[in-house]
Tab-separated table of C-alpha atoms in Angstrom:
chain	number	residue	atom	x	y	z
A	12	MET	CA	126.700	154.294	18.223
A	13	GLU	CA	128.859	152.546	20.835
A	14	THR	CA	132.364	153.929	21.526
A	15	PRO	CA	135.131	151.349	20.768
A	16	ARG	CA	136.805	149.778	23.913
A	17	GLN	CA	140.315	151.125	24.526
A	18	CYS	CA	143.130	148.573	23.813
A	19	TRP	CA	145.670	148.224	26.718
A	20	TYR	CA	148.211	146.056	24.815
A	21	PRO	CA	150.642	146.906	22.051
A	22	CYS	CA	149.355	146.172	18.605
A	23	GLY	CA	149.958	142.518	17.640
A	24	ILE	CA	150.775	141.272	21.195
A	25	LEU	CA	148.123	139.246	22.940
A	26	PRO	CA	147.776	139.269	26.727
A	27	ASN	CA	148.974	135.619	27.071
A	28	ALA	CA	152.094	136.303	24.999
A	29	LYS	CA	152.911	139.323	27.151
A	30	ARG	CA	152.641	137.290	30.327
A	31	ALA	CA	154.835	134.596	28.796
A	32	GLU	CA	157.492	137.126	27.878
A	33	GLU	CA	157.446	138.607	31.372
A	34	ALA	CA	157.654	135.149	32.908
A	35	LEU	CA	160.638	134.358	30.681
A	36	GLN	CA	162.377	137.554	31.683
A	37	GLN	CA	161.702	136.840	35.342
A	38	SER	CA	163.026	133.296	34.927
A	39	GLU	CA	166.157	134.616	33.257
A	40	ARG	CA	166.664	137.102	36.095
A	41	LYS	CA	166.328	134.309	38.656
A	42	TYR	CA	168.722	132.156	36.661
A	43	ARG	CA	171.245	134.991	36.372
A	44	ASN	CA	170.824	135.805	40.063
A	45	PHE	CA	171.478	132.149	40.912
A	46	ILE	CA	174.558	132.056	38.673
A	47	GLU	CA	175.960	135.257	40.123
A	48	ASN	CA	175.408	134.366	43.775
A	49	THR	CA	175.998	130.623	43.990
A	50	GLN	CA	179.167	129.574	45.826
A	51	ASP	CA	179.684	126.749	43.366
A	52	MET	CA	181.138	127.284	39.899
A	53	VAL	CA	178.662	127.053	37.012
A	54	TYR	CA	180.189	126.639	33.574
A	55	ARG	CA	179.397	125.879	29.937
A	56	THR	CA	181.667	124.983	27.008
A	57	ASP	CA	181.077	124.676	23.284
A	58	ARG	CA	181.533	121.413	21.431
A	59	ASP	CA	185.268	122.178	20.949
A	60	GLY	CA	185.870	122.546	24.661
A	61	ASN	CA	186.101	126.338	24.752
A	62	LEU	CA	184.540	128.163	27.691
A	63	ILE	CA	181.475	130.218	26.757
A	64	MET	CA	180.217	130.877	30.303
A	65	PHE	CA	181.698	130.800	33.807
A	66	SER	CA	179.991	132.041	36.954
A	67	PRO	CA	181.473	134.971	38.960
A	68	HIS	CA	182.456	132.808	41.933
A	69	GLY	CA	184.237	130.448	39.550
A	70	VAL	CA	186.109	133.352	37.973
A	71	LYS	CA	187.307	134.472	41.404
A	72	ALA	CA	188.216	130.932	42.479
A	73	ALA	CA	190.251	130.449	39.304
A	74	GLY	CA	192.174	133.638	39.945
A	75	TYR	CA	190.933	135.612	36.939
A	76	ASP	CA	189.733	139.219	36.964
A	77	SER	CA	186.524	138.817	34.919
A	78	GLU	CA	184.351	136.358	33.078
A	79	GLU	CA	185.392	137.984	29.785
A	80	GLU	CA	189.019	137.050	30.550
A	81	MET	CA	188.021	133.390	30.762
A	82	ILE	CA	185.615	133.205	27.817
A	83	GLY	CA	187.282	131.407	24.943
A	84	LEU	CA	189.796	129.491	27.082
A	85	ASN	CA	190.225	125.905	25.926
A	86	VAL	CA	189.477	123.822	29.027
A	87	ALA	CA	191.743	120.940	28.042
A	88	ASN	CA	194.803	123.132	27.566
A	89	ASP	CA	194.119	126.065	29.882
A	90	THR	CA	192.194	124.757	32.891
A	91	TYR	CA	193.352	121.144	33.496
A	92	LEU	CA	196.521	120.274	35.359
A	93	ASP	CA	196.714	117.168	33.180
A	94	PRO	CA	195.096	117.324	29.684
A	95	GLU	CA	194.701	113.556	29.807
A	96	GLU	CA	192.267	114.012	32.685
A	97	ARG	CA	189.964	115.938	30.310
A	98	ARG	CA	189.859	112.918	27.991
A	99	ARG	CA	189.014	110.617	30.886
A	100	PHE	CA	186.275	113.014	31.987
A	101	LEU	CA	184.720	113.098	28.490
A	102	ALA	CA	184.925	109.305	28.267
A	103	ALA	CA	182.934	109.061	31.517
A	104	LEU	CA	180.372	111.519	30.144
A	105	LYS	CA	179.989	109.582	26.898
A	106	GLU	CA	179.590	106.313	28.778
A	107	LYS	CA	176.977	107.512	31.268
A	108	GLY	CA	175.545	110.698	29.669
A	109	SER	CA	176.290	112.607	32.885
A	110	VAL	CA	178.513	112.444	35.957
A	111	GLU	CA	177.965	113.435	39.553
A	112	ASN	CA	180.698	114.461	42.010
A	113	TYR	CA	183.430	113.459	39.581
A	114	PRO	CA	186.824	114.472	41.079
A	115	LEU	CA	188.950	116.780	38.923
A	116	ALA	CA	192.232	118.631	39.429
A	117	LEU	CA	192.059	122.012	37.668
A	118	LYS	CA	194.585	124.767	37.159
A	119	ALA	CA	194.157	128.365	38.325
A	120	LYS	CA	195.496	131.364	36.425
A	121	ASP	CA	198.729	131.334	38.485
A	122	GLY	CA	199.258	127.631	37.795
A	123	THR	CA	198.315	126.390	41.268
A	124	SER	CA	195.941	123.468	41.658
A	125	ARG	CA	192.228	123.648	42.436
A	126	PHE	CA	190.350	120.491	43.334
A	127	VAL	CA	186.657	120.199	42.447
A	128	LEU	CA	183.804	117.703	42.259
A	129	ALA	CA	182.047	118.013	38.868
A	130	SER	CA	178.370	117.314	38.268
A	131	SER	CA	178.088	117.724	34.475
A	132	HIS	CA	176.314	116.592	31.307
A	133	PHE	CA	176.211	117.179	27.559
A	134	TYR	CA	173.635	119.710	26.386
A	135	TYR	CA	171.856	119.675	22.983
A	136	ASP	CA	169.837	121.896	20.638
A	137	ASP	CA	166.216	121.253	19.679
A	138	LEU	CA	167.343	118.974	16.877
A	139	GLY	CA	169.398	116.807	19.206
A	140	ASN	CA	172.806	118.107	18.161
A	141	MET	CA	175.383	118.085	20.983
A	142	LEU	CA	176.453	121.650	21.636
A	143	GLY	CA	178.927	121.161	24.485
A	144	VAL	CA	179.238	120.421	28.208
A	145	GLU	CA	177.704	122.269	31.110
A	146	GLY	CA	177.520	121.701	34.823
A	147	ILE	CA	178.444	122.727	38.335
A	148	LEU	CA	181.880	122.478	39.959
A	149	HIS	CA	181.974	122.209	43.744
A	150	GLY	CA	185.318	123.423	45.100
A	151	VAL	CA	187.010	121.056	47.563
A	152	THR	CA	190.550	122.517	47.597
A	153	ASP	CA	190.299	123.581	51.247
A	154	LEU	CA	188.750	120.250	52.133
A	155	ARG	CA	191.536	118.386	50.331
A	156	LYS	CA	194.087	120.500	52.175
A	157	LYS	CA	192.451	119.731	55.524
A	158	GLU	CA	192.272	116.048	54.625
A	159	GLN	CA	195.983	116.093	53.773
A	160	GLU	CA	196.787	117.874	57.024
A	161	LEU	CA	194.663	115.332	58.867
A	162	ARG	CA	196.465	112.456	57.171
A	163	GLU	CA	199.828	113.989	58.042
A	164	SER	CA	198.700	114.553	61.617
A	165	GLU	CA	197.460	110.980	61.872
A	166	ALA	CA	200.745	109.732	60.407
A	167	LYS	CA	202.723	111.708	62.999
A	168	PHE	CA	200.486	110.451	65.797
A	169	ARG	CA	200.775	106.869	64.549
A	170	THR	CA	204.565	107.174	64.371
A	171	LEU	CA	204.768	108.541	67.920
A	172	PHE	CA	202.210	105.989	69.120
A	173	ASN	CA	204.018	102.998	67.636
A	174	ASN	CA	207.567	104.096	68.441
A	175	ALA	CA	207.008	105.109	72.054
A	176	ASN	CA	209.307	103.316	74.506
A	177	ASP	CA	206.304	102.571	76.706
A	178	ALA	CA	203.479	100.217	75.824
A	179	ILE	CA	200.260	102.092	74.944
A	180	TYR	CA	196.809	100.617	74.454
A	181	ILE	CA	193.129	101.576	74.566
A	182	HIS	CA	190.332	99.412	75.932
A	183	GLU	CA	186.624	99.893	76.370
A	184	VAL	CA	184.748	100.022	79.663
A	185	LEU	CA	181.515	98.050	79.892
A	186	PRO	CA	178.591	98.770	82.266
A	187	ASP	CA	179.375	98.395	85.973
A	188	ASN	CA	182.967	99.486	85.213
A	189	ILE	CA	183.881	96.111	83.762
A	190	PRO	CA	186.980	96.347	81.520
A	191	GLY	CA	186.194	95.231	78.013
A	192	LYS	CA	187.782	94.624	74.640
A	193	VAL	CA	191.183	95.949	73.598
A	194	LEU	CA	190.545	98.561	70.893
A	195	GLU	CA	194.033	99.706	69.858
A	196	VAL	CA	197.647	98.860	70.708
A	197	ASN	CA	201.098	100.109	69.764
A	198	SER	CA	203.978	97.988	68.514
A	199	THR	CA	205.792	98.209	71.862
A	200	LEU	CA	202.962	96.354	73.596
A	201	CYS	CA	202.999	93.716	70.853
A	202	SER	CA	206.731	93.087	71.251
A	203	ARG	CA	206.554	93.087	75.062
A	204	LEU	CA	203.685	90.586	75.208
A	205	GLY	CA	204.644	88.476	72.192
A	206	TYR	CA	201.297	88.909	70.398
A	207	SER	CA	200.520	90.388	67.001
A	208	ARG	CA	198.298	93.457	66.780
A	209	GLU	CA	195.562	91.348	65.192
A	210	GLU	CA	195.664	88.900	68.097
A	211	LEU	CA	195.489	91.613	70.742
A	212	LEU	CA	192.486	93.288	69.089
A	213	THR	CA	190.485	90.079	69.646
A	214	MET	CA	191.292	90.011	73.384
A	215	THR	CA	190.038	91.748	76.515
A	216	ILE	CA	192.129	93.596	79.061
A	217	SER	CA	191.763	90.629	81.430
A	218	ASP	CA	193.683	88.452	78.947
A	219	ILE	CA	196.898	90.490	79.161
A	220	VAL	CA	197.267	91.017	82.919
A	221	SER	CA	198.315	88.624	85.674
A	222	ASP	CA	195.879	86.977	88.086
A	223	ALA	CA	197.014	89.299	90.891
A	224	HIS	CA	196.451	92.334	88.661
A	225	ARG	CA	193.031	91.069	87.619
A	226	GLN	CA	191.931	90.853	91.267
A	227	LYS	CA	192.753	94.559	91.710
A	228	MET	CA	190.822	95.672	88.644
A	229	PRO	CA	187.475	96.439	90.399
A	230	GLU	CA	189.300	98.851	92.711
A	231	ILE	CA	191.279	100.327	89.777
A	232	ASN	CA	188.137	100.891	87.720
A	233	GLU	CA	186.364	102.439	90.690
A	234	GLN	CA	189.203	104.942	91.043
A	235	LEU	CA	189.086	105.678	87.310
A	236	ALA	CA	185.337	106.236	87.420
A	237	LYS	CA	185.812	108.831	90.192
A	238	LYS	CA	188.933	110.680	89.111
A	239	LYS	CA	189.256	109.782	85.402
A	240	PHE	CA	193.004	109.357	86.036
A	241	HIS	CA	194.812	106.719	88.063
A	242	SER	CA	198.455	105.657	88.491
A	243	PHE	CA	199.343	102.285	89.952
A	244	TYR	CA	201.639	99.261	89.724
A	245	GLY	CA	200.502	96.073	88.083
A	246	GLU	CA	201.658	93.080	86.070
A	247	HIS	CA	201.304	92.214	82.386
A	248	LYS	CA	201.178	88.646	81.144
A	249	ARG	CA	203.072	87.524	78.057
A	250	LYS	CA	201.842	85.044	75.483
A	251	ASP	CA	204.068	82.353	77.049
A	252	GLY	CA	202.361	82.900	80.413
A	253	SER	CA	205.242	84.718	82.128
A	254	VAL	CA	204.509	87.998	83.898
A	255	PHE	CA	206.496	91.193	84.411
A	256	PRO	CA	205.927	94.308	86.541
A	257	VAL	CA	204.638	97.538	84.989
A	258	GLU	CA	203.979	101.091	86.115
A	259	ILE	CA	200.625	102.164	84.664
A	260	ASN	CA	199.057	105.563	84.026
A	261	SER	CA	195.398	105.330	82.946
A	262	ASN	CA	193.027	107.996	81.653
A	263	ARG	CA	189.312	107.369	81.258
A	264	PHE	CA	187.159	109.490	78.966
A	265	THR	CA	184.090	109.377	76.755
A	266	PHE	CA	184.570	109.186	72.993
A	267	SER	CA	181.630	109.066	70.563
A	268	GLY	CA	179.355	108.029	73.406
A	269	ARG	CA	181.666	105.199	74.398
A	270	GLU	CA	183.600	104.880	77.666
A	271	ILE	CA	187.244	104.052	76.963
A	272	VAL	CA	190.543	104.001	78.869
A	273	LEU	CA	193.936	105.050	77.518
A	274	VAL	CA	196.745	103.116	79.208
A	275	VAL	CA	200.473	103.916	79.186
A	276	ALA	CA	202.424	101.026	80.737
A	277	ARG	CA	206.148	101.158	81.518
A	278	ASP	CA	208.125	97.943	81.956
A	279	ILE	CA	209.897	98.269	85.314
A	280	THR	CA	211.493	94.818	85.375
A	281	GLU	CA	215.018	96.206	85.624
A	282	ARG	CA	213.998	98.734	88.262
A	283	LYS	CA	212.360	96.058	90.421
A	284	GLN	CA	215.312	93.762	89.846
A	285	ALA	CA	217.725	96.498	90.888
A	286	GLU	CA	215.674	97.326	93.979
A	287	GLU	CA	215.552	93.688	95.021
A	288	GLU	CA	219.259	93.174	94.413
A	289	LEU	CA	220.021	96.350	96.360
A	290	ARG	CA	218.029	95.014	99.307
A	291	GLN	CA	219.830	91.682	99.113
A	292	SER	CA	223.265	93.304	98.848
A	293	ASN	CA	222.531	95.519	101.852
A	294	LYS	CA	221.618	92.426	103.861
A	295	LYS	CA	224.868	90.787	102.807
A	296	LEU	CA	226.808	93.956	103.547
A	297	ASN	CA	225.386	94.088	107.062
A	298	LEU	CA	226.187	90.411	107.586
A	299	LEU	CA	229.749	90.784	106.304
A	300	SER	CA	230.283	93.881	108.433
A	301	SER	CA	229.167	91.953	111.482
A	302	ILE	CA	231.419	88.984	110.698
A	303	THR	CA	234.403	91.194	109.866
A	304	ARG	CA	233.958	93.189	113.050
A	305	HIS	CA	233.856	89.929	115.022
A	306	ASP	CA	237.030	88.658	113.362
A	307	ILE	CA	238.910	91.902	113.967
A	308	LEU	CA	237.886	91.902	117.613
A	309	ASN	CA	239.153	88.324	117.963
A	310	GLN	CA	242.509	89.284	116.464
A	311	LEU	CA	242.712	92.338	118.729
A	312	MET	CA	242.056	90.172	121.771
A	313	ALA	CA	244.829	87.828	120.678
A	314	LEU	CA	247.151	90.761	120.015
A	315	LYS	CA	246.469	92.277	123.439
A	316	GLY	CA	247.037	88.883	125.055
A	317	TYR	CA	250.438	88.432	123.401
A	318	LEU	CA	251.396	92.006	124.259
A	319	SER	CA	250.613	91.304	127.908
A	320	LEU	CA	252.694	88.112	127.806
A	321	SER	CA	255.486	89.984	126.063
A	322	ASN	CA	255.757	92.360	129.001
A	323	GLU	CA	256.244	89.398	131.281
A	324	MET	CA	258.954	87.903	129.056
A	325	ILE	CA	260.948	91.067	128.482
A	326	ASP	CA	264.045	89.417	129.931
A	327	LYS	CA	263.607	86.195	127.943
A	328	PRO	CA	264.475	87.121	124.345
A	329	ALA	CA	263.838	83.706	122.818
A	330	ILE	CA	260.299	83.436	124.177
A	331	LEU	CA	259.675	87.149	123.520
A	332	ALA	CA	260.632	86.741	119.856
A	333	GLY	CA	257.939	84.046	119.492
A	334	TYR	CA	255.312	86.314	121.015
A	335	ILE	CA	256.346	89.194	118.748
A	336	GLN	CA	255.965	86.915	115.739
A	337	LYS	CA	252.444	86.032	116.837
A	338	GLU	CA	251.683	89.717	117.397
A	339	GLN	CA	252.873	90.461	113.877
A	340	THR	CA	250.622	87.721	112.516
A	341	ALA	CA	247.598	89.158	114.339
A	342	ALA	CA	248.396	92.681	113.103
A	343	ASN	CA	248.692	91.438	109.524
A	344	ALA	CA	245.328	89.680	109.835
A	345	ILE	CA	243.722	92.906	111.109
A	346	GLU	CA	245.267	94.830	108.211
A	347	ARG	CA	243.817	92.328	105.676
A	348	GLN	CA	240.403	92.556	107.295
A	349	ILE	CA	240.410	96.366	107.126
A	350	THR	CA	241.569	96.324	103.501
A	351	PHE	CA	238.799	93.884	102.625
A	352	THR	CA	236.247	96.045	104.454
A	353	ARG	CA	237.271	99.070	102.403
A	354	MET	CA	236.720	97.111	99.189
A	355	TYR	CA	233.541	95.399	100.350
A	356	GLN	CA	231.863	98.641	101.444
A	357	GLU	CA	231.314	99.477	97.751
A	358	LEU	CA	229.490	96.191	97.159
A	359	GLY	CA	225.793	96.753	96.474
A	360	VAL	CA	225.887	100.476	97.240
A	361	ALA	CA	224.900	101.360	93.671
A	362	ALA	CA	222.163	99.618	91.700
A	363	PRO	CA	223.294	96.808	89.365
A	364	GLU	CA	223.685	97.675	85.677
A	365	TRP	CA	224.506	96.040	82.342
A	366	GLN	CA	228.213	95.116	82.196
A	367	ASN	CA	230.179	94.017	79.143
A	368	VAL	CA	232.121	90.817	79.878
A	369	ASN	CA	234.928	91.411	77.375
A	370	ALA	CA	235.424	95.002	78.549
A	371	SER	CA	235.842	93.715	82.131
A	372	ILE	CA	238.377	91.119	80.944
A	373	ASN	CA	240.400	93.702	79.022
A	374	LYS	CA	240.430	96.040	82.007
A	375	ALA	CA	241.662	93.236	84.265
A	376	VAL	CA	244.416	92.260	81.806
A	377	SER	CA	245.628	95.872	81.577
A	378	GLY	CA	246.131	95.974	85.356
A	379	LEU	CA	247.907	92.630	85.857
A	380	PRO	CA	251.483	91.367	85.130
A	381	MET	CA	250.468	89.015	82.293
A	382	ARG	CA	253.990	87.803	81.381
A	383	ASN	CA	253.531	85.820	78.156
A	384	ILE	CA	250.089	84.491	79.047
A	385	ARG	CA	247.502	84.753	76.235
A	386	VAL	CA	243.924	85.708	77.145
A	387	ASP	CA	241.167	84.736	74.676
A	388	ILE	CA	238.019	86.837	75.131
A	389	ASP	CA	234.480	85.608	74.426
A	390	PRO	CA	233.589	85.914	70.701
A	391	LYS	CA	229.887	86.135	71.580
A	392	ASN	CA	230.541	89.395	73.454
A	393	PRO	CA	227.857	88.998	76.168
A	394	GLU	CA	226.599	91.639	78.575
A	395	ILE	CA	225.248	90.704	81.996
A	396	PHE	CA	223.209	92.505	84.624
A	397	ALA	CA	225.519	92.679	87.636
A	398	ASP	CA	226.879	94.810	90.454
A	399	ARG	CA	229.283	97.577	89.448
A	400	LEU	CA	232.139	95.650	91.088
A	401	PHE	CA	231.691	92.934	88.442
A	402	GLU	CA	235.008	93.853	86.799
A	403	LYS	CA	236.800	92.602	89.937
A	404	VAL	CA	235.507	89.072	89.262
A	405	PHE	CA	237.692	88.576	86.186
A	406	TYR	CA	240.522	90.471	87.861
A	407	ASN	CA	240.462	87.937	90.704
A	408	LEU	CA	240.065	84.900	88.407
A	409	ILE	CA	242.946	85.934	86.124
A	410	ASP	CA	245.084	87.008	89.100
A	411	ASN	CA	244.576	83.574	90.710
A	412	ALA	CA	245.515	81.842	87.450
A	413	LEU	CA	248.721	83.893	87.221
A	414	ARG	CA	249.600	83.139	90.857
A	415	TYR	CA	248.800	79.430	90.988
A	416	GLY	CA	248.719	78.203	87.370
A	417	GLY	CA	252.423	77.352	87.303
A	418	ASP	CA	255.263	78.200	84.962
A	419	HIS	CA	253.907	76.026	82.145
A	420	MET	CA	250.574	77.861	81.839
A	421	LYS	CA	250.244	79.509	78.406
A	422	ALA	CA	246.648	80.672	77.988
A	423	ILE	CA	243.424	81.728	79.725
A	424	HIS	CA	240.264	81.222	77.673
A	425	ILE	CA	236.836	82.808	78.278
A	426	SER	CA	233.730	81.582	76.430
A	427	SER	CA	229.975	81.368	76.926
A	428	GLN	CA	227.136	79.033	76.004
A	429	GLU	CA	223.378	79.336	76.467
A	430	ILE	CA	221.938	76.501	78.567
A	431	ASP	CA	218.478	75.639	79.902
A	432	THR	CA	218.859	77.800	82.999
A	433	GLY	CA	220.550	80.797	81.364
A	434	LEU	CA	224.042	81.644	80.113
A	435	CYS	CA	227.117	79.701	81.240
A	436	ILE	CA	230.323	81.785	81.135
A	437	VAL	CA	233.487	79.695	81.394
A	438	CYS	CA	236.923	80.963	82.457
A	439	GLU	CA	239.558	78.217	82.133
A	440	ASP	CA	243.335	77.961	81.939
A	441	ASP	CA	245.903	75.313	81.013
A	442	GLY	CA	247.795	75.545	84.318
A	443	VAL	CA	248.441	72.940	87.027
A	444	GLY	CA	244.840	72.950	88.232
A	445	ILE	CA	243.280	72.750	91.695
A	446	THR	CA	243.316	69.789	94.072
A	447	ASP	CA	240.115	68.166	95.316
A	448	GLU	CA	240.985	69.210	98.849
A	449	ASP	CA	241.399	72.874	97.890
A	450	LYS	CA	238.151	72.854	95.893
A	451	LYS	CA	236.174	72.247	99.069
A	452	ARG	CA	237.294	75.571	100.572
A	453	LEU	CA	237.959	77.552	97.411
A	454	PHE	CA	235.280	80.200	97.978
A	455	THR	CA	235.652	80.345	101.760
A	456	ARG	CA	236.616	83.706	103.191
A	457	GLY	CA	240.257	83.631	104.275
A	458	PHE	CA	241.274	80.586	102.219
A	459	GLY	CA	244.355	81.073	100.053
A	460	LYS	CA	247.973	82.062	100.132
A	461	ASN	CA	247.394	85.772	99.612
A	462	THR	CA	244.519	87.666	101.304
A	463	GLY	CA	242.132	84.736	100.953
A	464	LEU	CA	239.361	87.138	99.944
A	465	GLY	CA	239.465	87.247	96.100
A	466	LEU	CA	237.247	84.294	95.196
A	467	PHE	CA	235.009	84.878	98.200
A	468	LEU	CA	234.450	88.477	97.096
A	469	SER	CA	233.862	87.349	93.485
A	470	ARG	CA	231.126	84.977	94.586
A	471	GLU	CA	229.507	87.723	96.658
A	472	ILE	CA	229.582	90.201	93.756
A	473	LEU	CA	227.962	87.706	91.386
A	474	SER	CA	225.332	86.523	93.851
A	475	ILE	CA	223.853	90.023	94.102
A	476	THR	CA	222.108	89.443	90.746
A	477	GLY	CA	221.612	85.701	91.137
A	478	ILE	CA	224.750	84.567	89.272
A	479	THR	CA	226.420	81.418	90.607
A	480	ILE	CA	230.088	80.423	90.284
A	481	THR	CA	231.619	76.962	90.662
A	482	GLU	CA	234.964	75.325	89.904
A	483	THR	CA	234.485	72.254	87.681
A	484	SER	CA	237.949	71.179	86.482
A	485	GLU	CA	239.552	67.777	86.803
A	486	PRO	CA	242.652	67.782	89.035
A	487	GLY	CA	245.804	68.430	87.035
A	488	ASN	CA	243.905	69.742	83.971
A	489	GLY	CA	243.950	73.449	84.721
A	490	ALA	CA	241.352	75.542	86.573
A	491	ARG	CA	237.827	75.895	85.145
A	492	PHE	CA	235.328	78.318	86.654
A	493	GLU	CA	231.713	78.288	85.442
A	494	MET	CA	229.411	81.266	86.066
A	495	VAL	CA	225.706	80.715	85.341
A	496	VAL	CA	223.761	83.911	84.594
A	497	PRO	CA	219.956	83.493	84.965
A	498	LYS	CA	217.617	84.144	82.050
A	499	GLY	CA	216.722	87.796	81.640
A	500	ALA	CA	220.029	88.916	83.189
A	501	TYR	CA	222.142	88.580	80.031
A	502	ARG	CA	222.123	89.785	76.451
A	503	PHE	CA	224.584	90.067	73.603
A	504	ALA	CA	226.245	93.362	72.749
A	505	ASP	CA	224.706	93.647	69.266
A	506	VAL	CA	221.158	93.297	70.692
A	507	GLN	CA	219.678	96.382	72.380
């Protein structure tokens, strides 16, 4: 009789069932291992919105001590910063059945915010009954913080970029070092050139520089290609076609595989203007020094001649008195020349600067015997670019009016008006006026009853910055002096 085969399986459990049970246990271990080790937050709620499962990483991220502490929390009331957001989230789930990377703002145990992207869906039993919501939450709090920091950093950079006193722009560099399209500009460049940002971003670098600057660009780009940094002087061209000098600092670098140049351009119009005017004033100073020296020498020769004659006429008092009078006249002339030289030596020594017209008038009035003469200052309150001795111009004009305007003069009036060539500043009085004969020599050095240097000096001071002065009155109708300030050399006090 054959011995029965030994049974290796528990009674009632077939081999296939055993393998299935082991496979299920293994699957559950893998699932639990995944839940416990994933860096995302895995969760499940019941149909009432109460948490019934939350992964360990999620527990830690939410600031709780254990999963048991979180089980039973109502997600709408306990885990959302805004309960209304829970309703919007459920509405999206009902509409689509599931959501992916849905942004949510959740609340940690301490009340601080946690930002996540939710990939979730409803889950059901075998009969199709909805049991709740489950899914994965991907934490993006750190990312949101970095994005906010980046936005703040970009905002700070944009503020500095746009509010810089210098013009800043970026342009691309094409093959063979050819300058290409303008890629970015700041508001200073827009205002200096007269273009909008949108207009400039459709242009190339060649469109915003002068012809002379454009001819130098191959050399400039060659220097940039070698050294990556280059400083030079150039010229920008405005929308109206006018050009102005700039000091440029350029940096070339590679960004995202693209060759670009960062340009910082400083408007040096005033500096160049001051340098040119300083050169011109020095030329005039040298000329005046030469002329003055010549005149003084002439007077000294005359004085020495009369002194020699005086020695010969020592015993002839009547003739001697005449010679002494002539000697006194020569000495007085020398004294005037030396006084003028002392004043004129300051002319053009310092660079021209912006001067307020009304302030110069008030200063002149405070230093003169005005009697009952009224002085009306300019209501437009202009400022002009002139030599630092500019205040002496109105001093001389008002002083002349007081000396020669007559007893019936009541007022001196200063006004200004923009004209085609610039700004016309008028200084006029209601005195006796100037004769046609005197007008011909009015600005000649030495003409006049006093030193004869006031109006001559005024014209010299103004001419340093290209300002002209003329006398335009009708005889007998008071004096009228017109000063024409060229465009770009005047502004009004309320405009900076």
